[in-house]
Coordinates of C-alpha atoms (C1' of nucleotides) in Angstrom, one line a residue:
Chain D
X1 CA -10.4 27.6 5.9
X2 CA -7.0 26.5 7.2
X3 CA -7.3 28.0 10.7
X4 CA -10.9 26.4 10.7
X5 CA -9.9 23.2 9.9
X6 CA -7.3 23.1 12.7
X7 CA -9.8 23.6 15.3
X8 CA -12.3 21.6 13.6
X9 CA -9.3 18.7 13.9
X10 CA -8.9 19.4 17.2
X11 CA -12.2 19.6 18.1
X12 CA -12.8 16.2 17.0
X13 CA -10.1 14.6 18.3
X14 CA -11.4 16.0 21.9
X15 CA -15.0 15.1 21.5
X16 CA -13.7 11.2 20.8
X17 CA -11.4 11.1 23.4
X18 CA -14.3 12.1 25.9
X19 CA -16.8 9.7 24.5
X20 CA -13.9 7.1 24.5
X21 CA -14.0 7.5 27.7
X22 CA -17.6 7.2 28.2
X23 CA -17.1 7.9 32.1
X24 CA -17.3 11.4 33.6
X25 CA -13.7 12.1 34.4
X26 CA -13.9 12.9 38.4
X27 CA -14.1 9.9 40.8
X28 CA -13.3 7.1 37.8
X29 CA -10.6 9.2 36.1
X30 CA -8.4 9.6 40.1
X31 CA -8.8 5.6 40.8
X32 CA -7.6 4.9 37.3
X33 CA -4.7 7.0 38.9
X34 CA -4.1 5.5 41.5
X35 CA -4.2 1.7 39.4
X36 CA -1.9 2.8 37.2
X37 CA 0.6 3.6 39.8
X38 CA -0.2 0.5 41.3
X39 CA 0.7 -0.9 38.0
X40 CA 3.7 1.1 37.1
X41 CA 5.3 -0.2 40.6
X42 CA 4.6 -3.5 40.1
X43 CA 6.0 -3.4 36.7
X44 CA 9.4 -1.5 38.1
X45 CA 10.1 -4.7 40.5
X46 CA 9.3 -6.8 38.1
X47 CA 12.4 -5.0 36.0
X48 CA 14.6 -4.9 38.9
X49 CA 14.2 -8.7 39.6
X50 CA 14.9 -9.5 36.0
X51 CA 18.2 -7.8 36.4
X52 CA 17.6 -5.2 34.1
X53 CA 18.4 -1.5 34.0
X54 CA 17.2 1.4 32.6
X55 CA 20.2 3.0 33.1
X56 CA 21.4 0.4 30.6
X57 CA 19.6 1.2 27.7
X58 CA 22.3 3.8 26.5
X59 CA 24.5 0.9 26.4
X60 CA 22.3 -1.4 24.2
X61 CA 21.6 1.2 22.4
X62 CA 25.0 1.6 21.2
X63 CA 25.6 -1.8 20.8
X64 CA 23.0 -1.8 18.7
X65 CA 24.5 1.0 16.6
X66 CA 28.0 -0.7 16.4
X67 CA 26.3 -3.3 15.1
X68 CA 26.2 -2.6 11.7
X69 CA 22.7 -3.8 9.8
X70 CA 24.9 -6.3 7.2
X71 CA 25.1 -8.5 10.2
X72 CA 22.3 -10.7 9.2
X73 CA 23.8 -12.1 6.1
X74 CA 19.9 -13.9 5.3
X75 CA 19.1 -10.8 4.2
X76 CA 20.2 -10.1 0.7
X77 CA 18.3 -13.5 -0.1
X78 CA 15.4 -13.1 1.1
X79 CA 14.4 -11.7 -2.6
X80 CA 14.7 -14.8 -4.4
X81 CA 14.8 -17.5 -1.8
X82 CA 12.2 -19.0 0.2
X83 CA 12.4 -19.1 3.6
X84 CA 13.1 -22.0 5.6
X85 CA 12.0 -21.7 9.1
X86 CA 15.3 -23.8 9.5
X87 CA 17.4 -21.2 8.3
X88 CA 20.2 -20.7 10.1
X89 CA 19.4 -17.1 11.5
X90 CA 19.3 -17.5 15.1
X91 CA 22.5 -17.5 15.9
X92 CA 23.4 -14.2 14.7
X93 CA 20.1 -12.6 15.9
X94 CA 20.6 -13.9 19.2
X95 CA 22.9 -11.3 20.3
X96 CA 20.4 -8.6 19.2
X97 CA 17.7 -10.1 20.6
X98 CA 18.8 -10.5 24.0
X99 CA 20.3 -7.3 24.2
X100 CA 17.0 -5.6 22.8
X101 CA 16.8 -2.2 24.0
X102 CA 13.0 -3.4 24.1
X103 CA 13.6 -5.8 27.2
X104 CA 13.9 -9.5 27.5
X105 CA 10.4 -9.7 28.0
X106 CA 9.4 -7.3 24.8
X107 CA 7.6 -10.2 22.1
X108 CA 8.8 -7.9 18.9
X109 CA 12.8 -8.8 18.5
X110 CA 11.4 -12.7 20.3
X111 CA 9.1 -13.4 17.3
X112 CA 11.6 -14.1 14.8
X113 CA 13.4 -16.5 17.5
X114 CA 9.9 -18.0 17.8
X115 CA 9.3 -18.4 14.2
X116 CA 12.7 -19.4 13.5
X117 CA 12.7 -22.0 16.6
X118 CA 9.4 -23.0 17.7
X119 CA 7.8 -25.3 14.8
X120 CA 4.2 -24.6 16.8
X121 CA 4.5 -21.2 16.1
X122 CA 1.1 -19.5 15.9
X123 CA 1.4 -16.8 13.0
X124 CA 2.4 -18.0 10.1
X125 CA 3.5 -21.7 10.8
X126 CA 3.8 -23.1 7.3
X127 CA 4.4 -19.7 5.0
X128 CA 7.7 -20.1 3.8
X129 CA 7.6 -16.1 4.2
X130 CA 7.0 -15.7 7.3
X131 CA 10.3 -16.4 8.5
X132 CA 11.8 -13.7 6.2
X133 CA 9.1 -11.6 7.3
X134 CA 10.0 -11.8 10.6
X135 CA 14.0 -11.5 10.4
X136 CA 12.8 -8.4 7.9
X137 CA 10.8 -6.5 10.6
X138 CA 13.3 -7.0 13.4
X139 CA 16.1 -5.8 11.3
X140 CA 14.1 -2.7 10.9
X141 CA 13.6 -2.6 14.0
X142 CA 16.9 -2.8 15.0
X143 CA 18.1 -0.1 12.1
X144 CA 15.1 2.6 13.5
X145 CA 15.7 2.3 16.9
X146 CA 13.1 4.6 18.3
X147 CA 13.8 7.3 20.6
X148 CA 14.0 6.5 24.4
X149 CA 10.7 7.7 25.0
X150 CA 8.9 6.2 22.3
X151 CA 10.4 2.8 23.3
X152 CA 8.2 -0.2 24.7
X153 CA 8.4 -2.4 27.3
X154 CA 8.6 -2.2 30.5
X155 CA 12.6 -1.1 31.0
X156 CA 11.7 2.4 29.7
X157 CA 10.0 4.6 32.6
X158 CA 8.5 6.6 30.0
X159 CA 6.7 4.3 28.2
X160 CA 4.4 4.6 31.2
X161 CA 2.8 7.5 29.8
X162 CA 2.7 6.2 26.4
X163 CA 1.6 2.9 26.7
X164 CA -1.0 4.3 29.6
X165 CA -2.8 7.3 28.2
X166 CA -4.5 7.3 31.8
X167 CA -1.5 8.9 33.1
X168 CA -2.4 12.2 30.6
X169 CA -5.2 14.7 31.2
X170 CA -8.4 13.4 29.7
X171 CA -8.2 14.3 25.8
X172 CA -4.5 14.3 26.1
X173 CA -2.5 12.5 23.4
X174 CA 0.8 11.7 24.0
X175 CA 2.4 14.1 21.4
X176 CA 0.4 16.5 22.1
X177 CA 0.3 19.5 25.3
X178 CA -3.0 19.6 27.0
X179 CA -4.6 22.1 24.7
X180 CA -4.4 19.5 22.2
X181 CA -1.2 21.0 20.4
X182 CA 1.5 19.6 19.5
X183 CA 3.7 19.4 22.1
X184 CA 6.6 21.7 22.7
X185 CA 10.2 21.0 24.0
X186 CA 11.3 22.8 26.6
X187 CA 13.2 25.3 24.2
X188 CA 9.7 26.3 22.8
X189 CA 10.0 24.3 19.7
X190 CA 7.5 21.8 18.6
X191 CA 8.1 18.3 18.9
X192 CA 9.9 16.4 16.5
X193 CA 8.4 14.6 13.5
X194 CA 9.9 11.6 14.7
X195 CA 8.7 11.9 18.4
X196 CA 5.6 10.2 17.7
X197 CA 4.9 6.7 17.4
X198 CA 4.6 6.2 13.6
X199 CA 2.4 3.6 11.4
X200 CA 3.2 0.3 10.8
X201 CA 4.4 -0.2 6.9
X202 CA 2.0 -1.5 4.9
X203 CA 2.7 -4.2 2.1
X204 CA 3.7 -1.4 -0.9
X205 CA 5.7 0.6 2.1
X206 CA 8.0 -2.6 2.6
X207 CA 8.2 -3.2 -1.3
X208 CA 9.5 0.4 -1.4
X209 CA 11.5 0.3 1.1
X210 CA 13.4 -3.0 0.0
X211 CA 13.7 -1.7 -4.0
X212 CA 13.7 2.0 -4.3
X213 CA 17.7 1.6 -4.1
X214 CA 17.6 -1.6 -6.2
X215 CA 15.7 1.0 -9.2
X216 CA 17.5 4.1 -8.4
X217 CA 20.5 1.8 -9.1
X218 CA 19.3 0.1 -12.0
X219 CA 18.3 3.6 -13.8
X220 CA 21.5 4.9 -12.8
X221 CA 19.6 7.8 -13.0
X222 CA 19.5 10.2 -10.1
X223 CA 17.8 12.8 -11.2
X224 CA 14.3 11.4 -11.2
X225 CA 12.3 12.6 -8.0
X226 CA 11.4 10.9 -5.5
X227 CA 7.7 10.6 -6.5
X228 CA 8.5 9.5 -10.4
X229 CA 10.3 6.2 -8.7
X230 CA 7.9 5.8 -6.7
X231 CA 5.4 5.7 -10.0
X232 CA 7.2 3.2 -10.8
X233 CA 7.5 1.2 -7.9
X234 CA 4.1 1.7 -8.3
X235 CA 3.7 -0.4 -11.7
X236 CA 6.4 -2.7 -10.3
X237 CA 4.3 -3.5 -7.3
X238 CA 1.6 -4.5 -9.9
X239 CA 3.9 -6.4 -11.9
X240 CA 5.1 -8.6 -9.3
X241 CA 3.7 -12.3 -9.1
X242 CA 1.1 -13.3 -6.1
X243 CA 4.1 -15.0 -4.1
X244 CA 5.9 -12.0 -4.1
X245 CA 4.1 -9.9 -3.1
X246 CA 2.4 -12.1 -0.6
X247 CA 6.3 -11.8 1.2
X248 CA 5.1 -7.8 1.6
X249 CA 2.0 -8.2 3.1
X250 CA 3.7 -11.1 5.0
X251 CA 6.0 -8.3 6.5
X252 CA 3.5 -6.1 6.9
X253 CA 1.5 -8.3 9.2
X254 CA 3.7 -8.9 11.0
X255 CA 5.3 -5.2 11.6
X256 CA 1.5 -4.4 12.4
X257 CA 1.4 -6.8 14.8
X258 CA 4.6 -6.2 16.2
X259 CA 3.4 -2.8 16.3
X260 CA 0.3 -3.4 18.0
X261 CA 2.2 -5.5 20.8
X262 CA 4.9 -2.7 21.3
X263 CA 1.8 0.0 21.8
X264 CA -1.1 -1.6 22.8
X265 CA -3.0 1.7 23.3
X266 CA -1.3 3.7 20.0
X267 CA -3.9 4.1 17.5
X268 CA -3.1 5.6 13.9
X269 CA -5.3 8.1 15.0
X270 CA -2.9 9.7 17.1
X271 CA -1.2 10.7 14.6
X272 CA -3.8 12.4 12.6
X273 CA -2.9 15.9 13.7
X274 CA 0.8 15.4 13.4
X275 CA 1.5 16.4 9.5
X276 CA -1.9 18.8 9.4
X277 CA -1.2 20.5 6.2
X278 CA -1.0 17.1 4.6
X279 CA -5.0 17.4 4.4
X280 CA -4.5 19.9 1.5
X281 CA -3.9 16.4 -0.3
X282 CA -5.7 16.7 -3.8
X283 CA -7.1 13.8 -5.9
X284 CA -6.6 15.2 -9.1
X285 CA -5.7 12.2 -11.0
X286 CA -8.5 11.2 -10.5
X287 CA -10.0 11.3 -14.2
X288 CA -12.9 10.6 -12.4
X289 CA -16.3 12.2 -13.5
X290 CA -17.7 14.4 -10.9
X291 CA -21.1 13.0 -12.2
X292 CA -22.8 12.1 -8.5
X293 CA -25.5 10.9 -10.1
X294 CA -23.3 7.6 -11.2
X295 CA -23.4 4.6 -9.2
X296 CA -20.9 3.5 -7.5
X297 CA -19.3 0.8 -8.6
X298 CA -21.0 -1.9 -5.9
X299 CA -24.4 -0.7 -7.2
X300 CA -23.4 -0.2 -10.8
X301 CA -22.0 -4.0 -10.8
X302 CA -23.7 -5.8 -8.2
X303 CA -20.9 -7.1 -4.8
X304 CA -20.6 -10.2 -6.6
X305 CA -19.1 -8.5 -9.6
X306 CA -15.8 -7.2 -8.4
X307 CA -13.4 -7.8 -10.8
X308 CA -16.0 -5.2 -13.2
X309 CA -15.8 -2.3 -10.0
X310 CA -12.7 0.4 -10.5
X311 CA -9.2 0.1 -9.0
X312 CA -10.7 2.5 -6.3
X313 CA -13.8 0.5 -5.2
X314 CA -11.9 -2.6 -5.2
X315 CA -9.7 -0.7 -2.5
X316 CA -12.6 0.6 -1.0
X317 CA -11.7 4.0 -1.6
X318 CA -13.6 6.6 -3.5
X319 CA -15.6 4.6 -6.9
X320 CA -13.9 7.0 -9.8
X321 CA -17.7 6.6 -10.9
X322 CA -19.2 8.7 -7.9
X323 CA -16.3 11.0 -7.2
X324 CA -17.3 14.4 -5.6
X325 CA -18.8 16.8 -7.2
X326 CA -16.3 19.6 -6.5
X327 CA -14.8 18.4 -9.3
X328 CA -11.5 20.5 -8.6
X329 CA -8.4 18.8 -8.0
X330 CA -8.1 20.7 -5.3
X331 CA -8.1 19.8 -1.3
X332 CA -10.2 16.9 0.0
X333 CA -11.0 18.7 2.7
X334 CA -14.9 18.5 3.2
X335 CA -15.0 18.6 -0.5
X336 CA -17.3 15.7 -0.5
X337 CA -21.0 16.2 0.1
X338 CA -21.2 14.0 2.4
X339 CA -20.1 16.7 4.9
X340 CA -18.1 14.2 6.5
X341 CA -15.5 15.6 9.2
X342 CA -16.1 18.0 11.3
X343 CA -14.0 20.4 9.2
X344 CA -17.3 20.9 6.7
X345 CA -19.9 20.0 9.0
X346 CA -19.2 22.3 11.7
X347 CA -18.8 25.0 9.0
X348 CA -22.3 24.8 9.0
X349 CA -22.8 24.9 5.0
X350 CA -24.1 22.2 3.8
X351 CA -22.3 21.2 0.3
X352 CA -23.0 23.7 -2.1
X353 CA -23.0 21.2 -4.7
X354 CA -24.5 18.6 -3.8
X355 CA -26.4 17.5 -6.7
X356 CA -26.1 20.7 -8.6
X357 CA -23.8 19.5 -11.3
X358 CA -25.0 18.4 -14.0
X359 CA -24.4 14.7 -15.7
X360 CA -22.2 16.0 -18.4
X361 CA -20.1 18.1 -16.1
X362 CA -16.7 16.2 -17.9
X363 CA -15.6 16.5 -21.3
X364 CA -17.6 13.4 -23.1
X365 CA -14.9 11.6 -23.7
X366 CA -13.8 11.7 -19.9
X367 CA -18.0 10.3 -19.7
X368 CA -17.7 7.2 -17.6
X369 CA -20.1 4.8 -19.4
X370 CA -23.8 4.8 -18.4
X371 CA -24.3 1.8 -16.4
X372 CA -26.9 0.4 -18.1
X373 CA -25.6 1.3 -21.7
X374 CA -22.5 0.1 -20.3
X375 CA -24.0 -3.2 -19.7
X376 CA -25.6 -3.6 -22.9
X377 CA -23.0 -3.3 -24.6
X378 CA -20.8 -5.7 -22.5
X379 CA -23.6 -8.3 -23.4
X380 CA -23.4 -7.8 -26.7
X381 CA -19.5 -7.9 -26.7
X382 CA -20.0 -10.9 -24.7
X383 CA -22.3 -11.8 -27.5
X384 CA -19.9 -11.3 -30.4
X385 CA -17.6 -12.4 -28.3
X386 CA -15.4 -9.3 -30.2
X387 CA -12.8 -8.0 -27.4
X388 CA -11.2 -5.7 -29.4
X389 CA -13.3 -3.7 -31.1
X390 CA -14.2 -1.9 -28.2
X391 CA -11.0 -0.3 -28.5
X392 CA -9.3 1.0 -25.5
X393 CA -11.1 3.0 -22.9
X394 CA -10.3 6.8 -23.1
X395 CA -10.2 6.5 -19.4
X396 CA -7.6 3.7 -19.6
X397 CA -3.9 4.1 -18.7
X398 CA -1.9 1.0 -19.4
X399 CA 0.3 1.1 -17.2
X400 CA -2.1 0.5 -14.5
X401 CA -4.3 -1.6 -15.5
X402 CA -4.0 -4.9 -13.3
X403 CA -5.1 -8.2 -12.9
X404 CA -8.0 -9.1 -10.5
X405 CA -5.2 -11.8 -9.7
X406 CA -2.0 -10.2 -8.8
X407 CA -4.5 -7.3 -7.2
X408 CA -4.1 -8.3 -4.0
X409 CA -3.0 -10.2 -1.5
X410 CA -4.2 -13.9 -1.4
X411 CA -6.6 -15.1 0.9
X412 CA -4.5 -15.6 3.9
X413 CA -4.3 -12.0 4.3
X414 CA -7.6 -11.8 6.3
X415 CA -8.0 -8.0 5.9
X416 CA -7.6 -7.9 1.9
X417 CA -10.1 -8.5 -0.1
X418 CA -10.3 -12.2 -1.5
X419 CA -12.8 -11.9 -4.1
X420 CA -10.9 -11.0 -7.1
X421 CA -11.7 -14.2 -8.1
X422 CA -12.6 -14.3 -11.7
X423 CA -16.2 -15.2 -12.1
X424 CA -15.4 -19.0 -13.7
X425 CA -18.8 -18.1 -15.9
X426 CA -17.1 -15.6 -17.7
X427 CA -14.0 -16.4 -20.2
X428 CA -11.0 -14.5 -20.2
X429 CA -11.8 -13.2 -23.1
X430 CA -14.8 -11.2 -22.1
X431 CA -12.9 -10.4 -18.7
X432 CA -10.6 -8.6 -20.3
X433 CA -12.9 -6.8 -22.2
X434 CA -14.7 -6.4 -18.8
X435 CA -11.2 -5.0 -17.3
X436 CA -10.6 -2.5 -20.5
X437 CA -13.9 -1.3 -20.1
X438 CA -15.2 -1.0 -15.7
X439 CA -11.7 -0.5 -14.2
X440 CA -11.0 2.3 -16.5
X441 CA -8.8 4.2 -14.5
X442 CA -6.2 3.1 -13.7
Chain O
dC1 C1' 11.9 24.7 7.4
dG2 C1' 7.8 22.8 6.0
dT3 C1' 5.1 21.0 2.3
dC4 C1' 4.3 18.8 -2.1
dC5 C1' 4.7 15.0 -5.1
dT6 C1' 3.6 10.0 -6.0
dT7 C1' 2.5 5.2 -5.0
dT8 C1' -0.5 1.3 -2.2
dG9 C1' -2.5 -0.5 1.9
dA10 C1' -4.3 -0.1 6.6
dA11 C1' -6.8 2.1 10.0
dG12 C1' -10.2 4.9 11.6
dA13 C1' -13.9 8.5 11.3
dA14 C1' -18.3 9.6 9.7
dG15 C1' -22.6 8.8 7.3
Chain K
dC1 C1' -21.9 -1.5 6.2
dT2 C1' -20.0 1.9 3.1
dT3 C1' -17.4 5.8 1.9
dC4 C1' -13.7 8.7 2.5
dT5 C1' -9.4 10.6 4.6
dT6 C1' -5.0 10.3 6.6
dC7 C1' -0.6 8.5 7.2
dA8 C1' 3.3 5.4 6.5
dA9 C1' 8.6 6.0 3.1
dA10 C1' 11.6 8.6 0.1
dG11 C1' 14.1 12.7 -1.3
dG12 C1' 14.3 16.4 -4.6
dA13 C1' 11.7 20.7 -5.7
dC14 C1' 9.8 24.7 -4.2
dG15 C1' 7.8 28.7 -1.4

DNA sequence: CGTCCTTTGAAGAAG
DNA sequence: CTTCTTCAAAGGACG
């Protein structure tokens, strides 16, 4: 299963790359060549003129290291204070900025100096975040200098390759060798982890990263694992207000656009292949019912009912209501019937149990509600206008059980949903009621 | 040494 | 368009 899954990965991973393509490699794939030399040359006197070296970078690099992170003294505040574009910043980022092992020219360690300076600043010109955001990022940057190779802009000869795919064999990602492994050092040895261009950090990734140390402090306790603080960052992230969290996704914008600037042609699929056996991922948790005959949540309570859908289908992931039917917490892989990745389809079975569960394949009490029963009885909750003697949903776990408000990001954060709005027809009462009841999970 | 655990969000693949 | 999977961080546990 595991070896077939490897090829299956690889496999489709080559069959994209050739339609991404989309022109017979031959003729096209040689003059593509032959611009991006073109390019590459251009680019290298444009470096020379601007006085730069590549020979230099070992320099910056260990300027930047001397330079210990403390150094931007707006940092401990950014947790309580707003951020004034006016804050005085530059000054001290200066120094790191122009000495960037990125390059004058590289926008990423320039954006806080724009949103710091430049009042017209496109991004985020009135969020009182955004200039925390920004300082945030770069001093990440800065801290995770990546390795030579992986580093952007035109001062680093190797970026060539990475930033122009072109220059590999068709198929041919940049961590990988040509047979679509991994690629190997010269000793033999596979690549490192680190060698490849990693994600952005998304909102919850920054939170973590700013207050794992703040909890593992406050609990004093080191013995809890990694994955128990990071339940309760978890509950944390739900606790905090709007504007808080709104600094996170704030941050993560702008590392993702950072990102996208520094590697134009780096996609997060690149990386698919990097941590393979992380497929074996299970869902357990999900109390889910494996019931496929359930709705999913957008059918069961209409799009315009959003705050009723699960914790799951309000992050489009996988409604807890029409959860496979494997039913085992085991492995993801191709467990859905969907047959989705090539891993299952090119198996060649079609899912064996598709549709062959029956309804009451849970325990009852792990039953979620029939929809239409469901319903009924929300209208005559509604009706009695009795929240509480519904009593609490056996699927319910307090702890995660959020507001449609804090849920999300606001509505500034264009790829979040902004719906969470509370339907203004329905009181709070009855939303709660709604929220013990539909978004059982969590 | 590599993977798992555990969280949320973003991106991308597939239907 | 919808659904689902993978990866990003962290660090102890475990095989």
């Amino acid at each position: 299963m595991i070896a077939d899954d490897d090829s299956d990965e690889v496999k489709v991973f080559r069959r994209e790359e050739g339609d991404a393509d989309d022109d017979p490699m031959g003729e096209t794939s040689e003059q593509q060549l032959a611009d991006d030399k073109k390019e590459a040359v251009m680019e290298a006197e444009l470096d020379s003129a601007s006085g730069a070296r590549v020979g230099d970078l070992k320099q910056q690099e260990s300027f930047i290291k001397a330079e210990p992170s403390p150094s931007f003294p707006l940092m401990p505040g950014l947790m309580t204070t707003p951020f004034s574009p006016s804050y005085p910043m530059m000054p001290i980022m200066m120094p790191f900025i122009m000495q960037s092992p990125y390059g004058l020219r590289s926008p990423n360690l320039m954006l806080p100096m724009g949103a710091a300076l430049s009042p017209s600043f496109p991004m985020f010109p009135t969020s009182p975040f955004y200039g925390a955001a920004a300082a945030m990022v770069a001093k990440h940057q800065l801290e995770n200098a990546a390795p030579l190779h992986m580093r952007a802009g035109p001062l680093n000869p190797l970026n060539h390759a990475m930033r122009m795919p072109s220059y590999l064999p068709p198929g041919m990602m940049p961590h990988q060798s040509s047979s679509g492994e991994p690629r190997r050092t010269q000793g033999g040895g596979k690549v490192k982890k680190e060698d490849h261009i990693k994600k952005p950090l998304n909102a919850f990734m920054w939170f973590m990263k700013e207050n794992r140390k703040k909890l593992l402090e406050e609990i004093g306790n080191h013995e809890k694992q990694s994955a128990e603080l990071n339940k309760e960052l978890g509950k944390r992230w739900h606790d905090l207000p709007k504007e808080e969290q709104q600094k996170y996704f704030e941050m993560a914008k702008k590392d993702r656009e950072d990102h996208k600037e520094k590697y134009p042609q780096w996609s997060a699929r690149e990386n698919y292949a990097v941590n393979k056996k992380k497929t074996k991922k299970r869902r357990d948790k999900s109390i889910a019912s494996e019931n496929s005959d359930q709705k999913k949540c957008r059918a069961r309570f209409g799009v315009n009912n959003t705050e009723m859908w699960c914790k799951f289908c309000k992050r489009k992931k996988k409604c807890e209501y029409a959860t496979d039917r494997a039913g085992s917490s085991e492995l993801v892989e191709s467990q859905d019937g969907r047959g989705t990745s090539g891993a299952s389809s090119s198996s060649g079975s079609p899912s064996p149990n598709t549709g062959s569960v029956p309804p009451m394949a849970l325990p009852l009490h792990q039953q979620p509600p029939n929809p239409h029963q469901f319903m009924q009885s929300m209208l005559m909750q509604m009706h009695l206008g009795s929240a509480g003697s519904l009593g609490p949903s056996p699927l319910a776990s307090s702890s995660s059980v959020r507001s449609p408000i804090d849920a999300n990001a606001s509505d500034s954060e264009s790829d979040v949903d902004d719906d969470e709005e509370i339907d203004p027809t329905i009181t709070q009462q009855t939303h709660e009621v709604i929220m013990q009841e539909s978004v059982c999970t969590l």
